[in-house]
Coordinates of C-alpha atoms in Angstrom, one line a residue:
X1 CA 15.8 -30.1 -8.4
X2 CA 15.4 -26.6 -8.8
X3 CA 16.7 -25.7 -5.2
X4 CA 19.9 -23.9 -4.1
X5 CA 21.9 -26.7 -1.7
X6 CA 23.5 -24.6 1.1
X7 CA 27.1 -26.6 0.1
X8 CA 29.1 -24.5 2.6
X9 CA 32.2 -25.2 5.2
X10 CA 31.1 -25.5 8.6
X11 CA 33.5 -24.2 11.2
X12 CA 34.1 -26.2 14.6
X13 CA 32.9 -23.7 17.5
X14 CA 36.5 -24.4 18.9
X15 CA 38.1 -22.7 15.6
X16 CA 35.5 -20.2 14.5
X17 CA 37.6 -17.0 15.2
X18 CA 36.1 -15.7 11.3
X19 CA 33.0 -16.2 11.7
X20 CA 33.0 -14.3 15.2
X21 CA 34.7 -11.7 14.1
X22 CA 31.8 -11.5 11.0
X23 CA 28.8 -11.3 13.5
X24 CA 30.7 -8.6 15.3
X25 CA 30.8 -6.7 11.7
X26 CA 26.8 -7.7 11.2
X27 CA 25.6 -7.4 15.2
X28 CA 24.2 -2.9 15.2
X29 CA 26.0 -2.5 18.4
X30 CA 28.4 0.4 19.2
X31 CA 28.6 3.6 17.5
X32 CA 30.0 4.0 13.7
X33 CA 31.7 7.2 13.5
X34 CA 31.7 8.8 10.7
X35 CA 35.0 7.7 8.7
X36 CA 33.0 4.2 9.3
X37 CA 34.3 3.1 11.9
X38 CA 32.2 1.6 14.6
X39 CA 33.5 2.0 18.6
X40 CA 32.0 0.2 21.2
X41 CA 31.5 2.0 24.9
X42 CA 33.3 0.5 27.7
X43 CA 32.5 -2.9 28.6
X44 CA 30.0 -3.4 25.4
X45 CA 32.0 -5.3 23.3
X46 CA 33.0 -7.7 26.1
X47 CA 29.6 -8.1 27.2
X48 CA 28.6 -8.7 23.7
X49 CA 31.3 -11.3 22.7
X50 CA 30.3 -12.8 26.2
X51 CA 26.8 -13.4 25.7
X52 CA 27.6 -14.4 21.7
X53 CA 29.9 -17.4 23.7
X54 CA 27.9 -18.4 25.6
X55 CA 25.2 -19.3 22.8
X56 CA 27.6 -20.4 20.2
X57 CA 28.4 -23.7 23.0
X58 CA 24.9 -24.5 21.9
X59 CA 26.9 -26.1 18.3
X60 CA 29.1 -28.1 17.0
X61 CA 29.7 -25.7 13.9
X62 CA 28.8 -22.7 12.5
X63 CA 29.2 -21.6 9.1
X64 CA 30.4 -18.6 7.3
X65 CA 27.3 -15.8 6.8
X66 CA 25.5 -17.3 3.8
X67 CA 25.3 -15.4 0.8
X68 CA 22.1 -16.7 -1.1
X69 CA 21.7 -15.0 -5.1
X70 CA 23.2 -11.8 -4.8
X71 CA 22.7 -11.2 -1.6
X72 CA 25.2 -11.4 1.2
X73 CA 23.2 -12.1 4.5
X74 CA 23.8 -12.5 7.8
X75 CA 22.5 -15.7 8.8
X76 CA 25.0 -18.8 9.7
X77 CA 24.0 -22.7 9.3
X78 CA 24.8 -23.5 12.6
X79 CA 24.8 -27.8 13.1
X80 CA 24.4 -30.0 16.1
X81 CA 24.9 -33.7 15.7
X82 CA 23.2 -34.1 12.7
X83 CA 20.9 -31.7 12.9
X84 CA 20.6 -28.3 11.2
X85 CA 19.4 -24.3 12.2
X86 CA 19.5 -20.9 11.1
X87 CA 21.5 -18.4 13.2
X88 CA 21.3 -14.4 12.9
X89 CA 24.3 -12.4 13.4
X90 CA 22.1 -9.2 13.4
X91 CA 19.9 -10.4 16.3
X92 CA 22.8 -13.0 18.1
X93 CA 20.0 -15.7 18.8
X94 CA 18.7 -18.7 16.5
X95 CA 16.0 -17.9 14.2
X96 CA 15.6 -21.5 13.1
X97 CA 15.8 -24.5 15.7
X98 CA 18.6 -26.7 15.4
X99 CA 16.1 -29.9 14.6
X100 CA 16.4 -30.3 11.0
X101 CA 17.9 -32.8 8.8
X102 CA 18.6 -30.5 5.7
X103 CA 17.9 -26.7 5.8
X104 CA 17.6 -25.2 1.8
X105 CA 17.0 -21.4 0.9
X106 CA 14.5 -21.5 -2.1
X107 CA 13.9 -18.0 -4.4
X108 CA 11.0 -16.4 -4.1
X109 CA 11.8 -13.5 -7.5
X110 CA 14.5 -11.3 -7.4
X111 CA 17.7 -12.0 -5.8
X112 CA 17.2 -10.9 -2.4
X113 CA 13.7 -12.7 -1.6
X114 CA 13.9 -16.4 -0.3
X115 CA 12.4 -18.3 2.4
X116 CA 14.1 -21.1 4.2
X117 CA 12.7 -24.5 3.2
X118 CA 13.8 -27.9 5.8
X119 CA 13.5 -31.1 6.2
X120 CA 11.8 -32.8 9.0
X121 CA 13.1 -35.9 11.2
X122 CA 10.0 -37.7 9.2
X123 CA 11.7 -36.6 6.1
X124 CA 9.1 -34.1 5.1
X125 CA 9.6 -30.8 3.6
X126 CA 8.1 -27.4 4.9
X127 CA 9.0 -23.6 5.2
X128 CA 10.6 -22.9 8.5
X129 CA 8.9 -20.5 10.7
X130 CA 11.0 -17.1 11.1
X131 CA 9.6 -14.9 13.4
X132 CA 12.4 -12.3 12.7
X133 CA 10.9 -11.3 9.4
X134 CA 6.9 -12.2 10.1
X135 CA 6.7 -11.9 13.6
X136 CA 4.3 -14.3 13.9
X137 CA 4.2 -18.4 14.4
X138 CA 2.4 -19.1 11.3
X139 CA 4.1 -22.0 9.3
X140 CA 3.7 -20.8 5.4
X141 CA 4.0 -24.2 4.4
X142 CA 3.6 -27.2 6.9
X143 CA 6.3 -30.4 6.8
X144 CA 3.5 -32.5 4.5
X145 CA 5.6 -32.1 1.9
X146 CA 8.0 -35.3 -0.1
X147 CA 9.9 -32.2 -2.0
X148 CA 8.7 -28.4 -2.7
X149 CA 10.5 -26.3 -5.5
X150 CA 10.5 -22.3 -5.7
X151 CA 6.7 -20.7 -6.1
X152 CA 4.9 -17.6 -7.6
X153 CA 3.3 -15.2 -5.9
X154 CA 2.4 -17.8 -2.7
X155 CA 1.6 -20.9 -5.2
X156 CA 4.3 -23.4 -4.8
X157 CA 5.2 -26.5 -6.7
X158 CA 4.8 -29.4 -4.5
X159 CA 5.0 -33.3 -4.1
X160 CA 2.7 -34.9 -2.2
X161 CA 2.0 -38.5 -1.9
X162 CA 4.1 -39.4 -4.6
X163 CA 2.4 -36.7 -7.2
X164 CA 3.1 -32.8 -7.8
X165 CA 0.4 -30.5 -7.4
X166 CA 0.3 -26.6 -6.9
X167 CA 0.1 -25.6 -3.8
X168 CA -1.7 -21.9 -2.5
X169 CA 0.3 -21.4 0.5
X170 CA -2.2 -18.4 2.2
X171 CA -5.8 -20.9 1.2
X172 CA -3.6 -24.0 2.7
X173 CA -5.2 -25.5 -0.5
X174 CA -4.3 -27.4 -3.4
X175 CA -4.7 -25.6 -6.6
X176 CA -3.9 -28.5 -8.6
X177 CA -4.3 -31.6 -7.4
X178 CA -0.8 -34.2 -6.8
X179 CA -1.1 -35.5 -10.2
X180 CA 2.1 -35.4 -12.1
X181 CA 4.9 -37.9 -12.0
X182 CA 7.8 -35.0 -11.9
X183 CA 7.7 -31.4 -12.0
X184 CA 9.7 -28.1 -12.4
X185 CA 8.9 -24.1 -11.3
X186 CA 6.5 -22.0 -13.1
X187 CA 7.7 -19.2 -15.6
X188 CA 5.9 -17.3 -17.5
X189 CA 2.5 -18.9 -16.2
X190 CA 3.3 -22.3 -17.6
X191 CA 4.8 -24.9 -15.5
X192 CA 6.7 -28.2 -16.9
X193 CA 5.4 -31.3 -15.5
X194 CA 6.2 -34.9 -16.5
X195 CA 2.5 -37.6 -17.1
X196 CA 3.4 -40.7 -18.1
X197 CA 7.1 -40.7 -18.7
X198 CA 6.7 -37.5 -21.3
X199 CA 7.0 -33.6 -20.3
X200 CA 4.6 -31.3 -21.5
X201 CA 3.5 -27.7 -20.0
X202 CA 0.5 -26.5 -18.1
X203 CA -0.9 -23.0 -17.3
X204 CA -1.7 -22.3 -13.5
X205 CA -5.3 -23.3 -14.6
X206 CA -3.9 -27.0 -15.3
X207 CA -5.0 -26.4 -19.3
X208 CA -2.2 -28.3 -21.7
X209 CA -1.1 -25.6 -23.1
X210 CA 2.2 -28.0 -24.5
X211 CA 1.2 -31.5 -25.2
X212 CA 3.2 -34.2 -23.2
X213 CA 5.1 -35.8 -26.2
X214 CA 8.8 -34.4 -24.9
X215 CA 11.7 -36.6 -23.5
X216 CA 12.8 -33.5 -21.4
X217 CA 12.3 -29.4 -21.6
X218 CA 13.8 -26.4 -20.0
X219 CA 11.8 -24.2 -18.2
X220 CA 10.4 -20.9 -20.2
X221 CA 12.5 -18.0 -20.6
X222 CA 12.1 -15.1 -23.2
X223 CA 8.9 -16.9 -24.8
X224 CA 11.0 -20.0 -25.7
X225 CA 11.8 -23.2 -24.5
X226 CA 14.2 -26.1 -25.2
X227 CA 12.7 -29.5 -25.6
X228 CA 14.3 -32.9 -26.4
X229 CA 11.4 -35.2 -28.6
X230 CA 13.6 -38.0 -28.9
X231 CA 16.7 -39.0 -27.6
X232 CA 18.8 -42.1 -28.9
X233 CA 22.6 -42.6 -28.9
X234 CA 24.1 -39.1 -29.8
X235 CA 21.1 -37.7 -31.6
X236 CA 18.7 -35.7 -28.9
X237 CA 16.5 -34.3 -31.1
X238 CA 16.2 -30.6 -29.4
X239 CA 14.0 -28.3 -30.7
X240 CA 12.9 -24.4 -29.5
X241 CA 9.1 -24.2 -28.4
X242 CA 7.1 -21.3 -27.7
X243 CA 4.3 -20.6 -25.5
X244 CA 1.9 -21.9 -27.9
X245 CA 3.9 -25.2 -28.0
X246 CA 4.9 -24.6 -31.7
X247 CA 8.6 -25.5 -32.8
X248 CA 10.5 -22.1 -33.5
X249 CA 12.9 -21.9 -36.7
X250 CA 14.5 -18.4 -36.2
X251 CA 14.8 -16.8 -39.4
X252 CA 17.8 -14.7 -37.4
X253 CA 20.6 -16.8 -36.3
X254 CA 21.6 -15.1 -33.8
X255 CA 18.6 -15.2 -31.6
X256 CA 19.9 -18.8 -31.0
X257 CA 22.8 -17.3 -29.1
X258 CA 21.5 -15.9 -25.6
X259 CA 23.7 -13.2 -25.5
X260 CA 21.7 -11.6 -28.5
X261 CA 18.7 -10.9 -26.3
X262 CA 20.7 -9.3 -23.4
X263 CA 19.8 -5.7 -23.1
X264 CA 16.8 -5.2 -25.1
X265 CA 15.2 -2.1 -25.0
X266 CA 12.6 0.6 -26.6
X267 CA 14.1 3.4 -28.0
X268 CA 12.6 6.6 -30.0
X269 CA 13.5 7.7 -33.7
X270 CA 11.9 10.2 -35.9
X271 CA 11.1 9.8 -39.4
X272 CA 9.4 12.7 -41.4
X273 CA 8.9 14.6 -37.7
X274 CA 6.7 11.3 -36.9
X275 CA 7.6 9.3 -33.8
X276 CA 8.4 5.9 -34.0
X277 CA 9.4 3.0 -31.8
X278 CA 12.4 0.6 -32.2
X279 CA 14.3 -2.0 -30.2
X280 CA 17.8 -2.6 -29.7
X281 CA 20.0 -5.2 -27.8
X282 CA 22.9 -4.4 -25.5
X283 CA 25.3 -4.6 -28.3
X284 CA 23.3 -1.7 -30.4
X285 CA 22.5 -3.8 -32.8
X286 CA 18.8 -2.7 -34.4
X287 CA 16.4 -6.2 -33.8
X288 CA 13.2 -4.3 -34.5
X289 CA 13.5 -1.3 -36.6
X290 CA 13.5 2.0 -36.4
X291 CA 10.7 3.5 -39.3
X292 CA 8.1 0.6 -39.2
X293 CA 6.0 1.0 -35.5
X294 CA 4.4 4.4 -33.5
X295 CA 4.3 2.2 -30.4
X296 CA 6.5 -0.4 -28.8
X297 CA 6.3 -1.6 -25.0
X298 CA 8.9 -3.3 -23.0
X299 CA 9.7 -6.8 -24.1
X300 CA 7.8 -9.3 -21.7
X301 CA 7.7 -13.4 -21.8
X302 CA 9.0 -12.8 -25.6
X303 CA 6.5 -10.6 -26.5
X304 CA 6.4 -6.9 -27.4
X305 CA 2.9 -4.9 -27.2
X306 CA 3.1 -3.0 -30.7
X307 CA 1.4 -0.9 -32.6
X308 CA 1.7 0.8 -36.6
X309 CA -0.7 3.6 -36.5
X310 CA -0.2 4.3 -32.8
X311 CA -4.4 3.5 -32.4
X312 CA -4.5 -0.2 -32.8
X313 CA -2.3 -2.5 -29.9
X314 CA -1.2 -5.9 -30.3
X315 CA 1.5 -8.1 -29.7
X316 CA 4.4 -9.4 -31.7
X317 CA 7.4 -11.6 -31.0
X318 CA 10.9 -10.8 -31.4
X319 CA 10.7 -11.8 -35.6
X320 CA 7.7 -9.5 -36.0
X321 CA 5.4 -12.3 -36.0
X322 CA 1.9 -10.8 -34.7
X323 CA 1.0 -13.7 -31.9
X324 CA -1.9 -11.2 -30.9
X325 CA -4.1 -9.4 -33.5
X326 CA -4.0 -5.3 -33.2
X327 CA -7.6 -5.2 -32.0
X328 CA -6.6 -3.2 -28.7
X329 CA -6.6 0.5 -27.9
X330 CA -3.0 2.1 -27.5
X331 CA -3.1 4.0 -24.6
X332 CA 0.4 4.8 -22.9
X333 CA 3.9 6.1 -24.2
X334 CA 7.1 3.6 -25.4
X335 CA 8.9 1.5 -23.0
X336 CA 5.9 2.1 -20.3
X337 CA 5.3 -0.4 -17.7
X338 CA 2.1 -0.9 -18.8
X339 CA 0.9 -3.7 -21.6
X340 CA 3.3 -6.2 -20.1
X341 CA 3.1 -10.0 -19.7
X342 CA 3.4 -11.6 -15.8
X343 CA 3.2 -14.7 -15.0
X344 CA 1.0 -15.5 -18.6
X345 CA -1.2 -12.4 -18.3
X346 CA -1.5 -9.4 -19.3
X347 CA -4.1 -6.4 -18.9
X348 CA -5.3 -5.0 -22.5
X349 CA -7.1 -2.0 -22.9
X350 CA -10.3 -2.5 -24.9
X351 CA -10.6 -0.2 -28.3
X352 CA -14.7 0.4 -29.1
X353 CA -13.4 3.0 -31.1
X354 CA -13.5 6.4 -28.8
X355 CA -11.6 6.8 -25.6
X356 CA -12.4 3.9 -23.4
X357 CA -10.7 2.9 -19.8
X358 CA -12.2 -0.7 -20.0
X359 CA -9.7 -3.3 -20.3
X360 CA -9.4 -7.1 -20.0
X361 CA -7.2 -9.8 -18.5
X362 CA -5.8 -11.6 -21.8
X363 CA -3.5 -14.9 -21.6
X364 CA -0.7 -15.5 -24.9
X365 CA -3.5 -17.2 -26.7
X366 CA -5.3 -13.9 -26.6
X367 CA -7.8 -15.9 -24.3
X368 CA -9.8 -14.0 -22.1
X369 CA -9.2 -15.3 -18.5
X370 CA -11.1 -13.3 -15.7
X371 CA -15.0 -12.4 -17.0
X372 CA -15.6 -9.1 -16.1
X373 CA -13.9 -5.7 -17.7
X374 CA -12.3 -3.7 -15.4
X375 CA -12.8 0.1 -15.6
X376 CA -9.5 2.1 -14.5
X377 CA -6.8 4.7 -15.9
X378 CA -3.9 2.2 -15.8
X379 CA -3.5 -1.5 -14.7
X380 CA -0.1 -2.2 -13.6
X381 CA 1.3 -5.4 -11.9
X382 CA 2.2 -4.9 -9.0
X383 CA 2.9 -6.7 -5.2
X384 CA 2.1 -10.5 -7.4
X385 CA -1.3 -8.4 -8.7
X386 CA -3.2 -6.5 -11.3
X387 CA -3.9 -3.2 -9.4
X388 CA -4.6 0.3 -9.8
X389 CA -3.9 2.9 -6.5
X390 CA -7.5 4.1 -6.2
X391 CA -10.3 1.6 -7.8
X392 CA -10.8 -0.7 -10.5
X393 CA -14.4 -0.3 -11.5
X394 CA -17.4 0.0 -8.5
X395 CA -17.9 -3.8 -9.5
X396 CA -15.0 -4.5 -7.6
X397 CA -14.7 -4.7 -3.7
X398 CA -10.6 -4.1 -4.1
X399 CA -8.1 -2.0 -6.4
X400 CA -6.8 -5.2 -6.8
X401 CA -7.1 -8.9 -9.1
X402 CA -4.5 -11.3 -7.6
X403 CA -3.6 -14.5 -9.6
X404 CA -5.6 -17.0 -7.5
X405 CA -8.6 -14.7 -7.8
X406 CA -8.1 -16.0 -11.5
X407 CA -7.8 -19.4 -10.5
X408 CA -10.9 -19.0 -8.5
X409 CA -12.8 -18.3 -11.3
X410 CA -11.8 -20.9 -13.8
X411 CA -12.5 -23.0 -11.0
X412 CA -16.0 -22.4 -10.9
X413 CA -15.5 -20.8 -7.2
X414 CA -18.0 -18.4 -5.7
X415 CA -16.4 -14.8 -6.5
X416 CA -18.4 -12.7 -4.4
X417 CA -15.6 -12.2 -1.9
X418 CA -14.1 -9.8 -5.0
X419 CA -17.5 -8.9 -7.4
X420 CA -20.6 -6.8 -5.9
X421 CA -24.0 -8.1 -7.2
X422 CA -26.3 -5.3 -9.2
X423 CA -27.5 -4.6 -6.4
X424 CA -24.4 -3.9 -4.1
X425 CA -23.2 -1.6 -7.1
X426 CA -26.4 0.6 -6.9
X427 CA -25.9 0.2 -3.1
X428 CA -22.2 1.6 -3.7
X429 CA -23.4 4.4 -5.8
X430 CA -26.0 5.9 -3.4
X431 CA -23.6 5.6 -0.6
X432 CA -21.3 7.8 -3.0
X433 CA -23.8 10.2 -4.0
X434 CA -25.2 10.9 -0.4
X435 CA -21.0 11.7 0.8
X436 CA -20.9 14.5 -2.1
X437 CA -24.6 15.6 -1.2
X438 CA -23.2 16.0 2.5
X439 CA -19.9 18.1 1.4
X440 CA -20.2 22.1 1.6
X441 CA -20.9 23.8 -1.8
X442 CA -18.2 25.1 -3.4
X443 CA -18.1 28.4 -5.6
X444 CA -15.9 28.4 -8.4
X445 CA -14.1 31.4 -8.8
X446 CA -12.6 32.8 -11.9
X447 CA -9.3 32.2 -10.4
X448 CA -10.5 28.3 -10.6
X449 CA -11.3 28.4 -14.0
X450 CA -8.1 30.3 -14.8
X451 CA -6.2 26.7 -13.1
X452 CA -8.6 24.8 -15.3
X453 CA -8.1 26.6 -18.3
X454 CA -4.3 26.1 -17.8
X455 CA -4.3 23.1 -16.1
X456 CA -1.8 24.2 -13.3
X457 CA 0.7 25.1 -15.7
X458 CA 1.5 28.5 -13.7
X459 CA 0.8 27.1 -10.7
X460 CA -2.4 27.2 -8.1
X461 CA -3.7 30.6 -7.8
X462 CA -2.6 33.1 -6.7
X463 CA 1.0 32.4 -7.2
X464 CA 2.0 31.9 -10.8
X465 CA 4.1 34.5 -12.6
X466 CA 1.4 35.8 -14.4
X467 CA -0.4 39.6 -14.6
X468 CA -3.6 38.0 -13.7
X469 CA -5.1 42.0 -14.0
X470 CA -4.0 42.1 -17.4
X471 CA -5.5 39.0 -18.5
X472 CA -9.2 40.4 -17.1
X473 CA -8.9 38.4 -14.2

């Protein structure tokens, strides 16, 4: 089970003087002052503690605000007979009906992103509609559902007659068929799912990418996960995978502690008036050092994107193992955001040895996952997506390349919502060139070339503190 259960006191309606007193704190009315302290005009406040009454009879109970991660919200469980809602204090009115047999909040990334998963009176699971933050009626999952666990990016783990599958919440579509006996969440792009009484992992194209020879795993965190191959009496037989579903023997003790990896981070050191990259861990101890790499980027899914001569980019792990051969182009500074793994991916830029912006959408195996290169400055993930803020090549009908546009793909689906044909790209073009034939002419001036020369360093002209007159200008 990899959901939160709301285990919280409920309060009898009768006795709930706390929990009144927090909606007061959470409801906007009245005026804060500004030492903080919030004052009411006459007859507000009763009127508002009437009208809060009067819908709190609706309950039995009501619970304290719930506080789900690290956030402290203001919603209440609120409970009638046996049955279950959501209640805002912000809004004083129930978000969720009072109909459900069990109401869960389930993560969504980050601390302060969930969704409210519940249980039907036919025992199915589905998100709860919540028109306070969509504003709409549409259910994002419908109660079909034997058990759901916590997505990403909109494809959720699901059981479904008796099987999990994956689940695309926006297509209403199976991206993976109900086919394994048990199932966990995704993390770094491969999900653990149980066939045949042994756990192995997937990728979010349903490739093995981890046979199914494993008594029981962990989910994936920093590259690396634990797996038991055997268990009998006190012996479990744990080992350390990674990605590639090889066992791990640390040459490092201490990476085994967990502690070790907390902080890590890129710093800059100069040897000889060269820059180089290096990493260190909260503690300042040195795990990657200091006079051996020009290029380091952010640690990711337990890979770094490194380089030696600051041309040639690939990736290593955290022992200097090179899991990715240095056959890409470096092309941004240390500790970027850029050449970083998400959910299994990551966009590399392509190196045909002079400047190129092409890059590819690579996978840990350094597989090639999407067909087409994409022609842009930078490629950052962002939103659940590969994107860029203006375009990403005239192939492409959006700045954007989402993760089921890469399921799509592997699954042989037509991709002409996203990719122009030949034609539509020459169509693109002439539409382009007949906007800048329409534009007025410009005349550069030598004041333009003066900018360009400088490259705004002084400013637009005029402006700059500079004797332009002096300078023949």
């Amino acid at each position: 089970m990899t959901k939160e259960l709301l285990n919280v006191k409920m309060n009898s309606i009768k006795d709930c003087q706390e929990v009144i007193d927090e909606i007061d704190n959470e409801h906007p009315g009245g005026t804060v002052l500004d030492g903080g302290v919030r004052v009411w005009f006459a007859g507000q406040k009763e009127k508002f503690l009437k009208e809060l009454n009067e819908k709190l009879e609706q309950f039995d109970s009501i619970s304290n605000a719930l506080k789900i991660g690290e956030r402290q919200t203001n919603f209440h469980l609120v409970q009638k007979g046996t049955r279950f809602g959501i209640f805002s204090g912000y809004g004083v009115s129930v978000i969720q009906p009072i109909e459900f047999l069990q109401i869960i909040p389930i993560h969504l990334g980050g601390n302060n992103s969930f969704v409210f998963i519940g249980m039907n009176e036919n025992f199915k699971w589905g998100i709860l509609k919540n028109k306070e933050f969509w504003n709409n009626e549409t259910e994002i999952l419908p109660f079909i559902f034997e058990d759901i666990n916590a997505p990403t990016e909109d494809i959720y783990p699901v059981k479904y007659n008796g099987k999990w599958g994956l689940y695309y919440s926006r297509g209403k579509e199976f991206v993976i068929e109900p086919q394994y006996e048990s199932a966990s969440i995704i993390r770094e792009g491969l999900w653990a799912v149980k066939k045949e009484g042994k756990w192995g992992f997937v990728d979010l194209f349903n490739n093995i990418q981890v046979p199914f020879e494993f008594e029981q795993v962990s989910d994936f965190s920093h590259g690396y996960a634990h797996a038991v191959l055997f268990s009998f009496m006190e012996d479990d037989g744990e080992v350390l995978i990674n990605h590639q579903g090889k066992i791990v023997h640390f040459k490092n003790p201490q990476l085994y502690d967990d502690k070790y990896w907390h902080g890590l981070e890129v710093k800059t050191s100069y040897v000889n008036h060269e820059e180089y990259s290096y990493l260190v861990n909260d503690n300042g101890d040195i795990v990657i050092p200091k006079d051996k790499y020009r290029y380091l980027g952010r640690f990711s899914e337990g890979l770094l994107a490194a380089s030696i001569d600051g041309e040639k980019l690939g990736f290593i792990d955290i022992e200097e193992n090179i899991v990715i051969p240095f056959e890409y182009r470096v092309e941004c500074w240390p500790d970027s955001w850029t050449n970083i793994f998400h959910h299994g991916f990551v966009a590399a830029r392509l190196d045909d040895g002079k400047y190129s912006e092409e890059c590819i959408l690579i996978n840990h195996n350094n597989e090639k996952v999407f067909p087409h290169t994409i022609r842009c400055k930078s490629l950052h993930f962002r939103n659940g997506r590969f994107e860029n803020f203006w375009k990403i090549d005239d192939r492409f009908k959006r700045n954007f390349i989402s993760l089921i546009d890469l399921i799509n793909y592997q699954k042989g689906k037509d991709m002409s919502y996203l990719i122009r044909t030949d034609a539509e790209v020459e169509e693109e073009k002439a539409l382009q060139r007949r906007i800048y034939a329409e534009q007025e002419p410009y005349e550069w001036t030598e004041e333009d070339t003066w900018d360009a020369m400088t490259d705004g360093m002084y400013g637009d002209y005029p402006g700059g503190d500079v004797d332009y007159e002096a300078l023949g200008f």
